Amino acid sequence: MLKKIKKHSLKKHTEKKLTDRDISQRNTPLKYLGFLVDEVFFDDFELLYEFGNELGLQRKDVKLFTFVETRRKIPSLRQNQITNKEFNWRGEIHNQNAQEFLDFPFDVLIGFYKGKHEFLSAMVAQSKAKFKIGFNDADERLFDLLLTVDLQKPEAFKSEVKKYLKILKKI
């Protein structure tokens, strides 16, 4: 029952954030790149940092935040990680690192997950990123650009994102 309330609240929270979004800075060139990643689906984070380097960014200008359903018992030094337990029943995030990530004005934010994902979608909606890229059946209201790419094939993902960033004159 509490899970249903939480998911309903996440949807309402997402809807509200969508109406409040400022799109006036959408066309700024790429200086800061952010990734929101579902760890169940993808865990080669070094590849994402290398991709930022290929786009002409330094490692410090590429930020990564991941979602995992539940934390493992093994201690981890990873601070840029959030679980479903850190969302309260009203859909609010109780993770200081996540809040800082979402408040950072990325020039491009890439939602690196497949389909509809309540928790990551809520984070994308809350993000202050200027331009948002999503993939494969994601909620089109959240993103400025949706690409149909097999995310398990990194080269295809990289070439598609590069192509559109060039077309949009972000790089």
XYZ file of N, CA and C in Angstrom:
513
model
N 0.823 -1.193 0.000
C 0.000 0.000 0.000
C 0.868 1.258 0.000
N 1.920 1.263 0.834
C 2.801 2.430 0.898
C 3.541 2.628 -0.427
N 3.879 1.515 -1.112
C 4.545 1.615 -2.405
C 3.637 2.297 -3.428
N 2.349 1.975 -3.385
C 1.394 2.590 -4.312
C 1.292 4.091 -4.054
N 1.241 4.457 -2.799
C 1.158 5.879 -2.441
C 2.422 6.594 -2.894
N 3.572 5.959 -2.680
C 4.846 6.555 -3.071
C 4.899 6.762 -4.587
N 4.492 5.751 -5.357
C 4.518 5.865 -6.818
C 3.541 6.929 -7.305
N 2.375 6.993 -6.687
C 1.392 8.026 -7.061
C 1.954 9.418 -6.756
N 2.576 9.564 -5.605
C 3.164 10.850 -5.226
C 4.309 11.232 -6.155
N 5.107 10.240 -6.558
C 6.194 10.509 -7.503
C 5.639 11.045 -8.814
N 4.546 10.458 -9.277
C 3.921 10.922 -10.516
C 3.425 12.354 -10.369
N 2.764 12.658 -9.258
C 2.269 14.016 -9.034
C 3.426 15.007 -8.932
N 4.475 14.626 -8.225
C 5.659 15.473 -8.061
C 6.303 15.738 -9.434
N 6.385 14.708 -10.256
C 6.949 14.831 -11.603
C 6.112 15.782 -12.446
N 4.788 15.622 -12.396
C 3.885 16.507 -13.158
C 4.092 17.965 -12.767
N 4.205 18.219 -11.478
C 4.382 19.589 -11.003
C 5.699 20.166 -11.500
N 6.763 19.381 -11.425
C 8.074 19.853 -11.862
C 8.101 20.114 -13.371
N 7.332 19.339 -14.135
C 7.282 19.543 -15.581
C 6.672 20.904 -15.928
N 5.678 21.323 -15.180
C 5.044 22.614 -15.462
C 5.923 23.781 -15.030
N 6.822 23.562 -14.075
C 7.686 24.635 -13.577
C 9.000 24.758 -14.347
N 9.240 23.945 -15.352
C 10.551 23.894 -16.019
C 10.831 25.157 -16.834
N 12.063 25.664 -16.685
C 12.536 26.817 -17.440
C 13.328 26.313 -18.647
N 12.837 26.594 -19.854
C 13.513 26.114 -21.058
C 14.236 27.236 -21.813
N 14.370 28.382 -21.188
C 14.970 29.531 -21.869
C 16.453 29.331 -22.192
N 17.165 28.495 -21.444
C 18.598 28.280 -21.659
C 18.895 26.986 -22.428
N 17.923 26.439 -23.087
C 18.033 25.136 -23.738
C 19.164 25.051 -24.767
N 19.492 26.149 -25.428
C 20.450 26.104 -26.537
C 21.881 26.470 -26.166
N 22.236 26.450 -24.908
C 23.602 26.800 -24.516
C 24.578 25.694 -24.938
N 25.823 26.072 -25.269
C 26.814 25.051 -25.648
C 27.192 24.162 -24.458
N 27.710 22.995 -24.779
C 28.036 21.989 -23.768
C 29.309 22.335 -23.004
N 29.174 22.550 -21.700
C 30.316 22.739 -20.810
C 30.270 21.737 -19.668
N 29.058 21.369 -19.248
C 28.865 20.412 -18.144
C 27.885 19.337 -18.591
N 28.267 18.093 -18.352
C 27.471 16.946 -18.764
C 27.124 16.108 -17.543
N 25.866 15.723 -17.415
C 25.428 14.881 -16.307
C 24.790 13.606 -16.813
N 24.943 12.537 -16.058
C 24.322 11.247 -16.374
C 23.516 10.775 -15.176
N 22.276 10.370 -15.409
C 21.476 9.658 -14.407
C 21.370 8.224 -14.907
N 21.901 7.275 -14.141
C 22.062 5.910 -14.619
C 21.359 4.917 -13.695
N 20.678 3.948 -14.301
C 20.115 2.824 -13.561
C 21.208 1.756 -13.472
N 21.714 1.501 -12.268
C 22.837 0.571 -12.085
C 22.506 -0.866 -12.449
N 21.247 -1.241 -12.378
C 20.864 -2.599 -12.755
C 21.127 -2.799 -14.241
N 20.967 -1.738 -14.984
C 21.043 -1.784 -16.428
C 22.451 -1.517 -16.957
N 23.219 -0.672 -16.292
C 24.533 -0.266 -16.802
C 25.459 0.065 -15.637
N 26.680 -0.459 -15.658
C 27.590 -0.167 -14.544
C 29.029 0.129 -14.973
N 29.256 0.371 -16.259
C 30.591 0.722 -16.744
C 30.727 2.245 -16.764
N 30.922 2.821 -15.591
C 30.909 4.276 -15.454
C 32.115 4.936 -16.113
N 33.220 4.231 -16.195
C 34.415 4.791 -16.819
C 34.136 5.115 -18.288
N 33.308 4.301 -18.936
C 32.936 4.538 -20.323
C 32.235 5.886 -20.478
N 31.421 6.263 -19.510
C 30.701 7.534 -19.573
C 31.654 8.709 -19.385
N 32.636 8.556 -18.507
C 33.641 9.602 -18.340
C 34.486 9.752 -19.611
N 34.819 8.624 -20.250
C 35.567 8.660 -21.504
C 34.760 9.357 -22.597
N 33.462 9.119 -22.602
C 32.586 9.769 -23.582
C 32.608 11.288 -23.387
N 32.577 11.735 -22.144
C 32.695 13.168 -21.862
C 34.006 13.724 -22.390
N 35.079 12.949 -22.236
C 36.391 13.347 -22.739
C 36.363 13.469 -24.266
N 35.678 12.532 -24.936
C 35.550 12.577 -26.398
C 34.781 13.821 -26.844
N 33.911 14.321 -25.998
C 33.148 15.527 -26.326
C 33.928 16.800 -25.992
N 35.152 16.642 -25.512
C 35.994 17.789 -25.222
C 35.865 18.306 -23.801
N 35.307 17.497 -22.922
C 35.133 17.898 -21.524
C 36.197 17.247 -20.649
N 36.557 17.930 -19.585
C 37.445 17.332 -18.598
C 36.614 16.458 -17.662
N 37.268 15.557 -16.984
C 36.569 14.631 -16.086
C 35.769 15.366 -15.009
N 36.282 16.497 -14.531
C 35.584 17.240 -13.478
C 34.286 17.881 -13.985
N 34.117 17.990 -15.307
C 32.919 18.590 -15.893
C 31.854 17.549 -16.243
N 32.155 16.287 -15.961
C 31.208 15.198 -16.202
C 30.817 14.625 -14.850
N 29.524 14.674 -14.531
C 29.028 14.166 -13.254
C 28.106 12.983 -13.521
N 28.125 12.064 -12.570
C 27.378 10.828 -12.715
C 26.624 10.558 -11.424
N 25.349 10.203 -11.548
C 24.566 9.823 -10.376
C 23.795 8.569 -10.727
N 23.790 7.595 -9.817
C 23.169 6.310 -10.135
C 22.019 5.985 -9.191
N 21.140 5.119 -9.688
C 20.024 4.609 -8.901
C 20.190 3.106 -8.786
N 20.009 2.612 -7.571
C 19.999 1.172 -7.331
C 18.790 0.894 -6.432
N 18.074 -0.172 -6.705
C 16.833 -0.458 -5.982
C 17.055 -0.520 -4.474
N 18.017 -1.318 -4.061
C 18.361 -1.374 -2.638
C 19.873 -1.462 -2.515
N 20.409 -0.838 -1.495
C 21.857 -0.867 -1.280
C 22.305 -2.261 -0.897
N 23.470 -2.585 -1.388
C 24.062 -3.874 -1.023
C 24.614 -3.771 0.396
N 24.767 -4.893 1.030
C 25.304 -4.929 2.395
C 26.790 -4.576 2.421
N 27.453 -4.753 1.276
C 28.887 -4.466 1.195
C 29.090 -2.948 1.279
N 29.976 -2.485 2.144
C 30.222 -1.041 2.222
C 30.752 -0.494 0.898
N 30.306 0.686 0.551
C 30.707 1.291 -0.709
C 31.167 2.722 -0.466
N 32.158 3.132 -1.199
C 32.634 4.506 -1.104
C 31.860 5.419 -2.055
N 30.977 4.845 -2.839
C 30.209 5.631 -3.811
C 29.215 6.521 -3.088
N 29.322 7.807 -3.321
C 28.397 8.750 -2.694
C 27.320 9.192 -3.662
N 27.580 9.090 -4.945
C 26.612 9.540 -5.937
C 25.676 8.401 -6.321
N 24.926 7.948 -5.327
C 24.020 6.832 -5.514
C 22.779 7.071 -4.669
N 21.633 6.688 -5.202
C 20.386 6.845 -4.473
C 19.590 5.548 -4.586
N 18.779 5.266 -3.573
C 17.910 4.093 -3.592
C 16.468 4.545 -3.485
N 15.551 3.625 -3.697
C 14.133 3.971 -3.590
C 13.737 4.340 -2.162
N 14.520 3.912 -1.187
C 14.226 4.226 0.212
C 14.468 5.707 0.535
N 15.232 6.386 -0.319
C 15.543 7.790 -0.078
C 14.517 8.739 -0.707
N 13.439 8.177 -1.210
C 12.291 8.960 -1.668
C 11.202 8.748 -0.621
N 10.649 9.831 -0.078
C 9.602 9.633 0.920
C 8.253 9.392 0.242
N 7.224 9.196 1.023
C 5.915 8.860 0.470
C 5.298 10.016 -0.313
N 5.844 11.229 -0.148
C 5.353 12.367 -0.931
C 6.155 12.575 -2.203
N 7.117 11.702 -2.474
C 7.917 11.800 -3.680
C 9.104 12.731 -3.557
N 9.414 13.169 -2.348
C 10.548 14.067 -2.128
C 11.816 13.246 -1.872
N 12.938 13.811 -2.298
C 14.221 13.117 -2.167
C 14.904 13.532 -0.870
N 15.346 12.540 -0.115
C 16.087 12.787 1.123
C 17.503 12.232 0.979
N 18.266 12.877 0.110
C 19.658 12.511 -0.123
C 20.362 13.803 -0.544
N 21.241 14.302 0.286
C 21.888 15.588 0.041
C 22.698 15.587 -1.255
N 23.419 14.503 -1.530
C 24.210 14.419 -2.761
C 23.312 14.449 -3.995
N 22.182 13.758 -3.930
C 21.236 13.766 -5.054
C 20.676 15.165 -5.258
N 20.354 15.845 -4.180
C 19.800 17.201 -4.277
C 20.809 18.150 -4.914
N 22.073 18.040 -4.534
C 23.122 18.880 -5.128
C 23.277 18.577 -6.612
N 23.218 17.291 -6.978
C 23.315 16.898 -8.381
C 22.159 17.496 -9.182
N 20.962 17.405 -8.652
C 19.780 17.893 -9.370
C 19.737 19.415 -9.459
N 20.338 20.093 -8.508
C 20.356 21.556 -8.519
C 21.457 22.129 -9.407
N 22.384 21.288 -9.855
C 23.484 21.763 -10.705
C 22.941 22.034 -12.112
N 23.251 23.189 -12.701
C 22.707 23.529 -14.025
C 23.509 22.909 -15.179
N 23.381 21.611 -15.378
C 24.067 20.939 -16.478
C 23.600 21.523 -17.803
N 24.508 21.588 -18.761
C 24.118 22.004 -20.102
C 23.387 20.855 -20.797
N 23.807 19.622 -20.503
C 23.139 18.431 -21.029
C 23.068 17.386 -19.917
N 21.880 16.825 -19.732
C 21.689 15.714 -18.798
C 21.195 14.524 -19.606
N 21.845 13.381 -19.441
C 21.458 12.172 -20.159
C 20.860 11.183 -19.163
N 19.605 10.832 -19.377
C 18.931 9.821 -18.558
C 19.253 8.461 -19.136
N 20.235 7.783 -18.559
C 20.751 6.527 -19.098
C 19.988 5.349 -18.499
N 18.759 5.176 -18.951
C 17.919 4.059 -18.515
C 16.863 3.812 -19.574
N 16.303 2.611 -19.557
C 15.302 2.234 -20.549
C 13.895 2.444 -20.006
N 13.007 2.814 -20.889
C 11.590 2.860 -20.571
C 11.220 3.840 -19.481
N 10.098 3.588 -18.865
C 9.600 4.456 -17.798
C 10.119 3.946 -16.451
N 10.702 4.822 -15.689
C 11.296 4.485 -14.393
C 10.855 5.570 -13.422
N 9.962 5.252 -12.500
C 9.352 6.280 -11.641
C 10.381 7.129 -10.903
N 11.375 6.497 -10.313
C 12.334 7.216 -9.489
C 13.275 8.088 -10.332
N 13.841 7.513 -11.386
C 14.738 8.294 -12.235
C 13.981 9.374 -13.008
N 12.753 9.089 -13.398
C 11.942 10.109 -14.078
C 11.667 11.282 -13.153
N 11.411 11.002 -11.891
C 11.195 12.086 -10.923
C 12.465 12.920 -10.780
N 13.615 12.274 -10.815
C 14.878 12.999 -10.705
C 15.124 13.847 -11.957
N 14.831 13.302 -13.133
C 15.003 14.061 -14.376
C 14.095 15.292 -14.349
N 12.861 15.110 -13.918
C 11.920 16.231 -13.866
C 12.395 17.305 -12.898
N 13.008 16.906 -11.819
C 13.455 17.854 -10.792
C 14.782 18.516 -11.159
N 15.520 17.944 -12.089
C 16.837 18.458 -12.455
C 16.747 19.856 -13.072
N 17.759 20.662 -12.784
C 17.847 22.016 -13.337
C 18.642 22.021 -14.646
N 18.848 20.863 -15.243
C 19.586 20.767 -16.501
C 18.869 21.550 -17.593
N 19.664 22.123 -18.492
C 19.107 22.965 -19.545
C 18.583 22.147 -20.718
N 19.226 21.017 -21.020
C 18.838 20.164 -22.135
C 18.913 18.724 -21.659
N 17.863 17.952 -21.928
C 17.788 16.582 -21.404
C 17.603 15.587 -22.555
N 18.405 14.520 -22.505
C 18.359 13.471 -23.524
C 17.930 12.165 -22.859
N 16.974 11.489 -23.469
C 16.499 10.204 -22.959
C 16.499 9.156 -24.069
N 16.146 7.934 -23.714
C 16.213 6.818 -24.647
C 14.979 5.927 -24.550
N 14.734 5.217 -25.650
C 13.827 4.069 -25.748
C 12.610 4.079 -24.818
N 11.528 4.609 -25.278
C 10.239 4.548 -24.592
C 10.184 5.295 -23.267
N 11.072 6.228 -23.028
C 11.003 7.045 -21.811
C 9.848 8.039 -21.973
N 9.467 8.677 -20.896
C 8.399 9.672 -20.924
C 8.873 10.873 -21.731
N 8.261 11.098 -22.882
C 8.728 12.156 -23.784
C 8.540 13.562 -23.227
N 7.718 13.733 -22.226
C 7.534 15.060 -21.627
C 8.752 15.491 -20.813
N 9.540 14.536 -20.363
C 10.703 14.836 -19.520
C 11.915 15.295 -20.314
N 12.004 14.861 -21.559
C 13.232 15.044 -22.329
C 13.015 15.971 -23.517
N 14.097 16.651 -23.894
C 14.079 17.503 -25.078
C 14.381 16.686 -26.327
N 15.091 15.576 -26.141
C 15.470 14.718 -27.261
C 15.394 13.266 -26.798
N 14.678 12.447 -27.563
C 14.596 11.008 -27.284
C 15.250 10.254 -28.428
N 16.151 9.351 -28.107
C 16.851 8.562 -29.112
C 16.483 7.094 -28.965
N 16.349 6.416 -30.118
C 16.098 4.980 -30.099
C 17.411 4.291 -30.425
N 18.103 3.889 -29.371
C 19.428 3.291 -29.488
C 19.504 2.132 -28.502
N 20.217 1.083 -28.879
C 20.467 -0.008 -27.941
C 21.576 0.449 -27.001
N 21.216 0.713 -25.755
C 22.184 1.240 -24.793
C 23.232 0.214 -24.379
N 23.021 -1.034 -24.741
C 24.032 -2.059 -24.456
C 25.169 -2.004 -25.476
N 24.995 -1.205 -26.532
C 26.039 -1.018 -27.542
C 26.579 0.395 -27.404
N 27.650 0.575 -26.629
C 28.166 1.908 -26.315
C 28.546 2.740 -27.534
N 29.087 2.114 -28.566
C 29.506 2.878 -29.749
C 28.303 3.487 -30.462
N 27.207 2.743 -30.541
C 25.991 3.270 -31.173
C 25.438 4.435 -30.351
N 25.423 4.273 -29.043
C 24.960 5.345 -28.147
C 25.806 6.598 -28.337
N 27.131 6.436 -28.315
C 28.038 7.579 -28.409
C 27.885 8.303 -29.744
N 27.811 7.542 -30.830
C 27.718 8.192 -32.141
C 26.402 8.938 -32.303
N 25.300 8.378 -31.814
C 24.004 9.065 -31.919
C 23.976 10.354 -31.105
N 24.455 10.291 -29.889
C 24.453 11.486 -29.036
C 25.350 12.555 -29.651
N 26.540 12.160 -30.120
C 27.448 13.119 -30.754
C 26.797 13.768 -31.972
N 26.160 12.937 -32.775
C 25.532 13.440 -33.998
C 24.511 14.534 -33.667
N 23.659 14.274 -32.710
C 22.620 15.252 -32.382
C 23.172 16.469 -31.645
N 24.201 16.286 -30.856
C 24.811 17.443 -30.190
C 25.474 18.354 -31.225
N 26.022 17.784 -32.293
C 26.594 18.589 -33.374
C 25.498 19.310 -34.136
N 24.427 18.598 -34.457
C 23.310 19.209 -35.182
C 22.740 20.383 -34.385
N 22.642 20.218 -33.082
C 22.081 21.257 -32.218
C 23.103 22.322 -31.828
N 24.332 22.180 -32.375
C 25.430 23.128 -32.137
C 25.782 23.268 -30.658
N 25.763 22.149 -29.962
C 26.180 22.133 -28.565
C 27.663 21.798 -28.455
N 28.192 21.123 -29.479
C 29.640 20.828 -29.514
C 30.211 21.288 -30.850
